[in-house]
XYZ file of C-alpha atoms in Angstrom:
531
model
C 111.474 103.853 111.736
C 108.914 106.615 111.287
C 109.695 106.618 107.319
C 109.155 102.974 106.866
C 106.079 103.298 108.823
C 104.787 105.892 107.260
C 104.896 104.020 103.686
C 101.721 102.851 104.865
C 99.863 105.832 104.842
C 101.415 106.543 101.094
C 100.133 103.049 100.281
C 96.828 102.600 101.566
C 94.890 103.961 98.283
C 97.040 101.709 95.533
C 96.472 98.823 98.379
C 92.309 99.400 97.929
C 92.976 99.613 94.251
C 95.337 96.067 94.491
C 92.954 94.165 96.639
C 89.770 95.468 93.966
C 92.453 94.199 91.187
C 92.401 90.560 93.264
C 88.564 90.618 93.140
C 88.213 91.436 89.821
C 90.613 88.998 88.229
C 89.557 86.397 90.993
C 85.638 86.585 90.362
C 86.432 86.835 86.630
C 88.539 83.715 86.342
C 86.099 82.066 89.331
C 82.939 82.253 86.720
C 84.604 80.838 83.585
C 86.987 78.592 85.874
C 87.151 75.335 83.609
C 88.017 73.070 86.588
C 84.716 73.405 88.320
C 82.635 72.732 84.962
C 81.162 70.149 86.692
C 79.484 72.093 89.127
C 78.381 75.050 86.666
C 78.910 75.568 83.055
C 78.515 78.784 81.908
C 77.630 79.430 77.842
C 76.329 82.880 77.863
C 78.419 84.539 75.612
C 77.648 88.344 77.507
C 78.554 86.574 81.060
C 81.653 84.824 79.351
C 82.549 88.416 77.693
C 81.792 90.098 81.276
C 84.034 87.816 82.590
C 87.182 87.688 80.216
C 86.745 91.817 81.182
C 87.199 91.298 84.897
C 89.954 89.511 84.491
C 91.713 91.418 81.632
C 91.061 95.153 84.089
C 92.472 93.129 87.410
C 95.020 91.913 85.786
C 96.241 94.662 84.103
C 95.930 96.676 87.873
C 97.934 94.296 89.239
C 100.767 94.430 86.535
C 100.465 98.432 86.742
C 100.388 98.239 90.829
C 103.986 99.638 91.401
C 103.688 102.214 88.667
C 100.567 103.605 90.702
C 102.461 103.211 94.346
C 105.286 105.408 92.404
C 102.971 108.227 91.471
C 100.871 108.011 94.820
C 104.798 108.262 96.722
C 105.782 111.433 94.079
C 102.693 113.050 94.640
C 102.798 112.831 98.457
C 106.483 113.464 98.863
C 106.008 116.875 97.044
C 102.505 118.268 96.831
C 102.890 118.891 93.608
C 101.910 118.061 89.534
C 105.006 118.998 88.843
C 107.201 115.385 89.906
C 104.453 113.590 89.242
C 104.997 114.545 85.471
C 108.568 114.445 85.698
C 108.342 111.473 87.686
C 106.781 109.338 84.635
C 109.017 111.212 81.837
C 112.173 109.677 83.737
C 110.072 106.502 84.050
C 109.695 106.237 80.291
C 112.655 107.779 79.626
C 115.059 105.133 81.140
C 113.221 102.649 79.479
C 113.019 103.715 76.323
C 117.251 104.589 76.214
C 117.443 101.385 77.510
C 115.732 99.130 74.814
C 117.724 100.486 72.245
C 121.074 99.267 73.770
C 120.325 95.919 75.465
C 121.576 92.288 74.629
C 118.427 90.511 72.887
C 119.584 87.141 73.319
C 117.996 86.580 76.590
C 114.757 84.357 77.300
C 111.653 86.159 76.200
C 110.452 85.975 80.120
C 113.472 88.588 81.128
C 112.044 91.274 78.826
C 108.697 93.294 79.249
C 106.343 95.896 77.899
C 106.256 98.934 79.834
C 103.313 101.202 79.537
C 102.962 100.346 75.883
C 106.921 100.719 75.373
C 108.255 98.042 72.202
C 110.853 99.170 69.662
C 110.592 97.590 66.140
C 113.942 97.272 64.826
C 112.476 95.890 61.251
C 111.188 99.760 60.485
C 114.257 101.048 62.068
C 117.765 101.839 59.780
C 119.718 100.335 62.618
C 121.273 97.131 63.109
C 119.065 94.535 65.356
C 115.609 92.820 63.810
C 112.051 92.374 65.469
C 110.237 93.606 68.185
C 112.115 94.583 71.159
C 110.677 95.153 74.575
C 113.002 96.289 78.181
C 114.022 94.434 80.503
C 111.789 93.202 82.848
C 113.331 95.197 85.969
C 110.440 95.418 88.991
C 110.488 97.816 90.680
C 114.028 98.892 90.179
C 113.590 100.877 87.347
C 110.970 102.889 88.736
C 113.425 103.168 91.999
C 115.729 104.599 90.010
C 113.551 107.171 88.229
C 112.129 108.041 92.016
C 115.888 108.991 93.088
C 116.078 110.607 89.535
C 113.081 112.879 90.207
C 113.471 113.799 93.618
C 116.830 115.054 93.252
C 116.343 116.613 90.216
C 113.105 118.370 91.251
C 114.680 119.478 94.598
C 118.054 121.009 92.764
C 115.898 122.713 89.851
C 113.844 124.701 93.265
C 117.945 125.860 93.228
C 118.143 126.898 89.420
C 119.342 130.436 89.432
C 117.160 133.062 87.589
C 120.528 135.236 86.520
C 123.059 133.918 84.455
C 123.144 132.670 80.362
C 120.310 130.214 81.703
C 118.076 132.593 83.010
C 115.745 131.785 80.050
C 114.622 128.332 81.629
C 112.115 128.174 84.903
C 112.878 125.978 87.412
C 110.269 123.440 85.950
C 111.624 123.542 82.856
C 114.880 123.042 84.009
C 113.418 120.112 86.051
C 112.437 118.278 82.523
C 116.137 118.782 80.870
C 118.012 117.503 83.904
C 115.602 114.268 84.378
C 116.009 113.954 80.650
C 119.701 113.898 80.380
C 120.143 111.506 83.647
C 117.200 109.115 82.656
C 118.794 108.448 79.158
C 122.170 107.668 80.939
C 120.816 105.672 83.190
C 118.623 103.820 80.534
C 121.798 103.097 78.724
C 123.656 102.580 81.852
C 120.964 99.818 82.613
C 121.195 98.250 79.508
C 124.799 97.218 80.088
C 124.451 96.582 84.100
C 121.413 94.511 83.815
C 122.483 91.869 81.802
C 124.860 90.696 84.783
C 121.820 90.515 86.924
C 120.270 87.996 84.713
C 123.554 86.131 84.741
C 123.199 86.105 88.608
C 119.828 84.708 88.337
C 120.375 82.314 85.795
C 123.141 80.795 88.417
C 120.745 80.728 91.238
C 117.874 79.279 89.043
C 120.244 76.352 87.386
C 120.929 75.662 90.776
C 117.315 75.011 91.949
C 116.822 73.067 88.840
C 119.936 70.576 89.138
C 117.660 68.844 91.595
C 114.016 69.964 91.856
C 113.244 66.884 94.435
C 116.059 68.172 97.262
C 113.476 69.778 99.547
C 116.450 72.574 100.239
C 115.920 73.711 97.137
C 111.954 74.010 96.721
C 112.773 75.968 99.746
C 114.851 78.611 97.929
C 112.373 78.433 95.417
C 109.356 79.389 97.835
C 111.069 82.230 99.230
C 112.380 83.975 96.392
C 109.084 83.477 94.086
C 106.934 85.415 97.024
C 110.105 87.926 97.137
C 110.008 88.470 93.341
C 106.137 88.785 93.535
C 106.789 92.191 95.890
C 109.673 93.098 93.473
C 107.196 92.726 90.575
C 109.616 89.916 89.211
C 107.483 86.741 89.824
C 106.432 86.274 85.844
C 110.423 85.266 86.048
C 110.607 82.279 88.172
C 107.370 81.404 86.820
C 108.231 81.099 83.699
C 111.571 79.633 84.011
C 109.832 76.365 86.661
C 105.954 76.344 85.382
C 106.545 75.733 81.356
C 110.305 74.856 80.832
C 112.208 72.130 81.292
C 113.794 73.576 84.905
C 110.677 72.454 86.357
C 110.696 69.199 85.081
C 110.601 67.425 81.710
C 107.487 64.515 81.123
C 107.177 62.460 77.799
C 103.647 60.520 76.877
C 102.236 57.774 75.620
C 102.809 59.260 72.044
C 105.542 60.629 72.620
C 105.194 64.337 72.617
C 107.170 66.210 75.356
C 106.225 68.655 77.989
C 108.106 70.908 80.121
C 107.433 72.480 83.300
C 105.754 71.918 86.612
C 102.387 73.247 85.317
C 102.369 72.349 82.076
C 103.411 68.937 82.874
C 100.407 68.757 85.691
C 97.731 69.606 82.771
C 98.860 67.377 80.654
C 98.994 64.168 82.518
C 95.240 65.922 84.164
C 94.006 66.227 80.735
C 95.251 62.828 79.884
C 93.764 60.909 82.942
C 97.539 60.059 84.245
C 98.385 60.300 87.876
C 100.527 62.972 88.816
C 103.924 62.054 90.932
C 106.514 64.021 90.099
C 104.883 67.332 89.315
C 102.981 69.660 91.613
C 105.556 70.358 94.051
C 105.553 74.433 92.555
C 102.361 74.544 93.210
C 101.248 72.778 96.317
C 102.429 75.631 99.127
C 100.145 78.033 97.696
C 96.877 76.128 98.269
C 98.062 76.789 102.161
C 99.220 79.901 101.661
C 95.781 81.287 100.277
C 93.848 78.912 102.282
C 95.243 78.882 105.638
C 98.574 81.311 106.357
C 96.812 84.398 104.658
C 93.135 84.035 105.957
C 95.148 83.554 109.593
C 96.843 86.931 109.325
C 93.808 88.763 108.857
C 92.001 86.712 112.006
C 95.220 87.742 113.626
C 95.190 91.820 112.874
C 90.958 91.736 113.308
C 91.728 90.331 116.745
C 94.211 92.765 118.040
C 91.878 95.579 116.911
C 91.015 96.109 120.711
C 88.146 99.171 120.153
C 84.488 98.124 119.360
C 84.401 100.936 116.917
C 87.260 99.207 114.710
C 85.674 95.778 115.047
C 82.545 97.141 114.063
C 84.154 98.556 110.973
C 86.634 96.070 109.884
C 84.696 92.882 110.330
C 83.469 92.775 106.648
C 86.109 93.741 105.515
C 88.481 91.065 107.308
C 85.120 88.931 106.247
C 85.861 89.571 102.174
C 89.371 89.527 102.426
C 89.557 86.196 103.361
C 86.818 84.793 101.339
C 88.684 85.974 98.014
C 91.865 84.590 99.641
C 89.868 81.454 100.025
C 88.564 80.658 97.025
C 89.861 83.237 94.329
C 93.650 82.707 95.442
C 95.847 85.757 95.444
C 98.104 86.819 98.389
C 99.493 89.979 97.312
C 97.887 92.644 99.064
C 97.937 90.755 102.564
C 101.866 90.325 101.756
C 102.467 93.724 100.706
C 99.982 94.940 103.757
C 102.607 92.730 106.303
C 105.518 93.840 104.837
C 104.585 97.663 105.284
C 103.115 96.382 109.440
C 106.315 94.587 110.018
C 109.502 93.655 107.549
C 110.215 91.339 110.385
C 106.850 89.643 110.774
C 107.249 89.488 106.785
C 110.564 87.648 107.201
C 108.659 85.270 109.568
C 106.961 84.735 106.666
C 108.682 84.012 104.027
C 110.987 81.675 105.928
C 107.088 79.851 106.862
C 106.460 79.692 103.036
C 109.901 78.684 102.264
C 109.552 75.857 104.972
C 105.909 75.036 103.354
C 107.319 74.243 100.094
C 110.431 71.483 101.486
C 108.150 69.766 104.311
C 105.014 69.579 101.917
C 107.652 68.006 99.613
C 109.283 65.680 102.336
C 104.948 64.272 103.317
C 104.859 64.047 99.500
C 101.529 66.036 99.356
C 101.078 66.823 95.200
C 98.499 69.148 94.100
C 98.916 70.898 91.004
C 97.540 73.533 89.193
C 95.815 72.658 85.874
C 96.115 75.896 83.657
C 96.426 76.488 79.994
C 95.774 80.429 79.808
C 98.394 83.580 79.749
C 100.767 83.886 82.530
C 98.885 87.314 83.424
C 95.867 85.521 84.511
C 97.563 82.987 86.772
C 95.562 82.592 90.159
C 97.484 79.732 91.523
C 96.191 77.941 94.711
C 92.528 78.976 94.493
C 90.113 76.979 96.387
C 87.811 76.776 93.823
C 90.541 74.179 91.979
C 90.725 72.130 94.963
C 87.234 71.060 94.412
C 87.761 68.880 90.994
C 90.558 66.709 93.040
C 87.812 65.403 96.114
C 86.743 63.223 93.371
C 90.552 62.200 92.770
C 91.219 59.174 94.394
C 94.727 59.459 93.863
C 95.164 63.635 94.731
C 92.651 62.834 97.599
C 95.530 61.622 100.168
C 97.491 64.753 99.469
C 94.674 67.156 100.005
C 94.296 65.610 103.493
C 97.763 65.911 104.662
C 97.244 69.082 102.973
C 94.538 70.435 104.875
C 96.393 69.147 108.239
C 99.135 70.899 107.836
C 97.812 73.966 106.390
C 95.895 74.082 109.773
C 99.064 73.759 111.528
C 100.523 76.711 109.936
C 97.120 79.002 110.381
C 97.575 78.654 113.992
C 101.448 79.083 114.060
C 101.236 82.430 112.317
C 98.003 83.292 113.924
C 100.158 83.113 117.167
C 103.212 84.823 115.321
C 101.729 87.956 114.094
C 99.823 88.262 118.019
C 103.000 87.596 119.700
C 105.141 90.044 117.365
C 102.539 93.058 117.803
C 101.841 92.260 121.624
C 105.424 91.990 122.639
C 108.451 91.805 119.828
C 107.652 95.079 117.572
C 109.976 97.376 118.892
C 113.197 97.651 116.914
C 111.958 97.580 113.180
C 115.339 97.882 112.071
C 117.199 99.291 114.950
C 117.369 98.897 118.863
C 114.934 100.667 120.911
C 114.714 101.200 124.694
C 111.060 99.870 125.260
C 110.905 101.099 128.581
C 112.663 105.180 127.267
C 110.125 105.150 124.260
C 106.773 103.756 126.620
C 107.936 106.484 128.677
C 108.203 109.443 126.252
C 105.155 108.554 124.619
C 103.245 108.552 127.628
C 104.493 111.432 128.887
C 104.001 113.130 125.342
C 100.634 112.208 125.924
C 100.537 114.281 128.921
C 101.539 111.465 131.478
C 99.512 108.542 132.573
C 96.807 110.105 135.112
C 96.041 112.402 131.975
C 95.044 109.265 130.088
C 91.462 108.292 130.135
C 91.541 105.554 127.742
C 93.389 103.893 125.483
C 92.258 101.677 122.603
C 94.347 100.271 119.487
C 95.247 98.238 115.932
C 98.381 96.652 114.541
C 98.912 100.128 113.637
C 97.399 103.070 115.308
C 96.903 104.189 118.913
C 93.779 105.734 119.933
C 93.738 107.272 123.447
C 90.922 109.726 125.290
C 92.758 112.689 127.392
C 91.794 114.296 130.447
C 93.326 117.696 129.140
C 93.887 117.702 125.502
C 96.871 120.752 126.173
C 99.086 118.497 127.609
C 99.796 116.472 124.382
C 103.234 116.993 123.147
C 103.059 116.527 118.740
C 106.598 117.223 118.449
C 107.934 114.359 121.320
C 105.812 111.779 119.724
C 106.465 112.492 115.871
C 109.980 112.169 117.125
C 109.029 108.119 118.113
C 107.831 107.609 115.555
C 104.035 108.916 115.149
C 103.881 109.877 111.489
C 100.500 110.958 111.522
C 98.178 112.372 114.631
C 94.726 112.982 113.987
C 92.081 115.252 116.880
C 89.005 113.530 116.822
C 85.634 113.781 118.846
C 86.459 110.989 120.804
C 90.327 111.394 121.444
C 93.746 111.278 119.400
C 94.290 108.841 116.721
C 97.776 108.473 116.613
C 99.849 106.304 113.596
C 102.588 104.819 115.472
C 103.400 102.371 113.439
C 103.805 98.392 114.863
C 104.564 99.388 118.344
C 100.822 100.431 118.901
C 99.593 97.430 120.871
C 102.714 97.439 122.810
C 102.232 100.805 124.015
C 98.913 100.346 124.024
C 99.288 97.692 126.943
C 101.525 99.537 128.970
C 99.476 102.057 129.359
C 96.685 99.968 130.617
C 99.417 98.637 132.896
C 100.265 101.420 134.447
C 96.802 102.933 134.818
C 95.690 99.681 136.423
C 98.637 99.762 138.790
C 97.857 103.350 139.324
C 94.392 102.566 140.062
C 95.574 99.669 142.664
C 97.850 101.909 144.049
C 95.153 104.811 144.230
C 92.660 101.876 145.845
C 95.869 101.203 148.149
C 96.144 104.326 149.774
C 92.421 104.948 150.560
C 92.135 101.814 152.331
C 95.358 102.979 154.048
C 93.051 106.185 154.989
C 90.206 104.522 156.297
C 91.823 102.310 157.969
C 94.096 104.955 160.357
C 91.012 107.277 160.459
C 88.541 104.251 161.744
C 91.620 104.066 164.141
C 91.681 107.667 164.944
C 88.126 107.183 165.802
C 88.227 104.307 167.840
């Protein structure tokens, strides 16, 4: 429990840079946004330049986002240069073995660059012709090169200095082991992966046979937000935003178009109304609108200590403006995913729902876009403002709006109720009332405890006598990070915090009425004494 928690703390700095990313490419796209021309047009070639930058830098962040949780998790793991080196040798490594053995006759969507990694066959004297880029693999790959690194790294702190080998340090025999297991695993890859785009070819034709059956919008929803934390999204994307998997829509003239998007900005562009498209799209104008705006009201209202109000509230304030109208729910996913897989679930199963019932009320609201897949900001509320003056979009926004309300307040309660009284048991059963007990004994007992404030995360308490704390009971439930401070202990115990945090007020306030109990008992027999 402690480890999973503790990815937090590992996270927090490429979570800053992520959310920054958001901003960026959100205020970027938000100036030059073509679907609010009507309310500002901008022609200023150094603004539009300005612009086209913010965008192009958040982007890119956000496409390099697991690469920099990678070296932020090497570089804490060990305390050293060294992995983190190693760490992106066996990162390029594996990819680069693996792009001269894979099958090429794939979709273009199931390959990507990495770090600047293409090979060019045509200049090459081996069979195979064009440009060829890896697979695009997430996450996994750098998963693999983590596993690849750490075990490596740890066994070359092994390497003996005696022997025919004595020649090579333990660094240096670090770098040859990587090397030889990265290329076999790049190779290895090439051969494996292929059957995992099989897999998802199966499960996409199946969404596609009928992209009206709410049941399967559902499977949609849930897996796209999935692949988006697996760094997979451009996938799905792809597959149900410009081909004909999301839908297939002939003109007036006659020229085709395929995909939910692309289909949507044509019939926009060509003053048709919309009513088979848009159903892709829709959920996200809640999500970034309603569901991710009430998860931060939510966490700001379980922060229980002035102090934290006072210094999240702009914060909270900013996050969900850009959630609002710039439209990208990454970080607040990848933030309640590290809180709580389980409150995540909740979530995914609530976006999931989003996309069949939204279907079922017939609510269509599309997303007119024309630009590279790497700037895609779907569900900004900035676009919702062109379709007030759509007579025929207008209905859907409503029901839109209703039941994007609906789902604010159902999560809102969700994430209180999972922090306040579910958040024990992240992926194992715990004995609320052993670990309440430890801790507060760790902590020196519960007449030792002045005060006790707390977040989603982190338990602050004021002792009495600060001697009493025990570091080694509570790191063993979980605390993976205890900071002495002026005012008390801040203590990272992960989702449990509130919990414990409420107990203890519990106690102390039947302490108290006990305490008040037994002086009235007092008075009472010596004011009989007397008498």
């Amino acid at each position: 429990m402690s480890k999973w928690h503790s990815l937090l703390e590992f996270m927090q700095f490429p979570l800053k840079i992520l959310f920054l990313a958001t901003v960026l490419l959100g205020v970027g796209s938000a100036i030059i946004n073509p679907n609010v021309a009507f309310l500002w047009s901008v022609t200023n070639q150094n603004i539009i330049r300005a612009s086209e930058m913010f965008r192009y830098i958040g982007a890119f962040l956000i496409n390099i986002f697991p690469v920099l949780v990678y070296l932020k998790v090497l570089s804490k793991k060990f305390e050293d240069s060294v992995p983190v080196i190693v760490g992106v040798i066996a990162y390029l490594l594996i990819n680069i073995s693996m792009t001269f053995f894979l099958d090429t006759t794939f979709p273009s969507y199931f390959y990507k660059e990495v770090l600047g990694i293409s090979i060019n066959f045509d200049v090459l004297p081996i069979s195979g012709s064009g440009i060829v880029d890896p697979y695009n693999m997430g996450i996994f790959s750098l998963v693999i090169s983590y596993f690849i690194t750490m075990k490596c790294y740890q066994h070359s702190r092994h390497h003996s200095v005696y022997g025919i080998f004595s020649f090579i340090d333990h660094d240096a025999w670090a770098v040859i082991t990587i090397l030889i297991l990265s290329v076999v695993s790049g190779v290895a890859l090439a051969f494996i992966w292929p059957y995992i785009i099989q897999g998802l070819n199966l499960f996409f034709d199946l969404i596609a046979k009928d992209i009206t059956n709410p049941i399967n919008l559902m499977l949609y929803g849930m897996f796209e937000r999935i692949s988006a934390i697996l760094g997979l999204v451009d996938i799905p994307r792809n597959i149900f935003w410009f081909t004909s998997s999301g839908g297939t829509w002939m003109n007036e003239v006659g020229l085709n178009f395929f995909g939910d998007v692309a289909i949507w900005t044509a019939q926009k562009a060509q003053g048709v109304q919309a009513t088979t498209t848009g159903g892709f799209i829709t959920p996200y104008y809640v999500i970034n609108l309603f569901i991710i705006p009430a998860f931060y009201i939510a966490y700001y209202s379980l922060c229980t200590s002035r102090k934290d109000r006072g210094r999240y509230w702009l914060f909270f304030l900013l996050a969900i403006l850009i959630s609002v109208f710039c439209g990208n729910p990454l970080p607040a996913e990848f933030l309640i995913l590290l809180l709580s897989p389980m409150l995540y679930g909740f979530y995914i199963v609530i976006v999931g729902l989003l996309y069949a019932f939204l279907h079922i009320f017939n609510v269509i609201i599309g997303y007119n876009f024309s630009d590279a897949l790497l700037f895609a900001n779907p569900g900004a509320g900035l676009d919702l403002i062109q379709y007030f003056r759509s007579a025929y979009v207008l209905p859907s926004l409503m029901k839109m709006l209703i039941i994007g309300l609906g789902a604010a307040i159902l999560f809102v309660f969700l994430t209180r109720a999972y922090f306040s009284k579910y958040a024990f048991g992240l992926f194992q059963f715990v004995d609320k009332e052993k670990t309440t007990n430890e801790i507060i004994n760790a902590l020196g007992g519960i007449d030792n405890i002045i005060d006790a404030q707390s977040t989603p995360d982190k338990l602050t308490v004021e002792l009495k006598n600060r001697e009493l704390i025990d570091y080694a009971v509570l790191q063993s439930y979980g605390a993976y990070l205890i900071l002495e401070a002026k005012g008390g202990y801040l203590i990272r115990l992960g989702n449990m915090s509130t919990i414990i945090r409420n107990e203890i007020l519990h106690r102390s306030k039947s302490v108290a009425e006990l305490n008040q109990r037994k002086k009235l008992r007092v008075r009472k027999r010596n004011k009989a004494e007397e008498a």
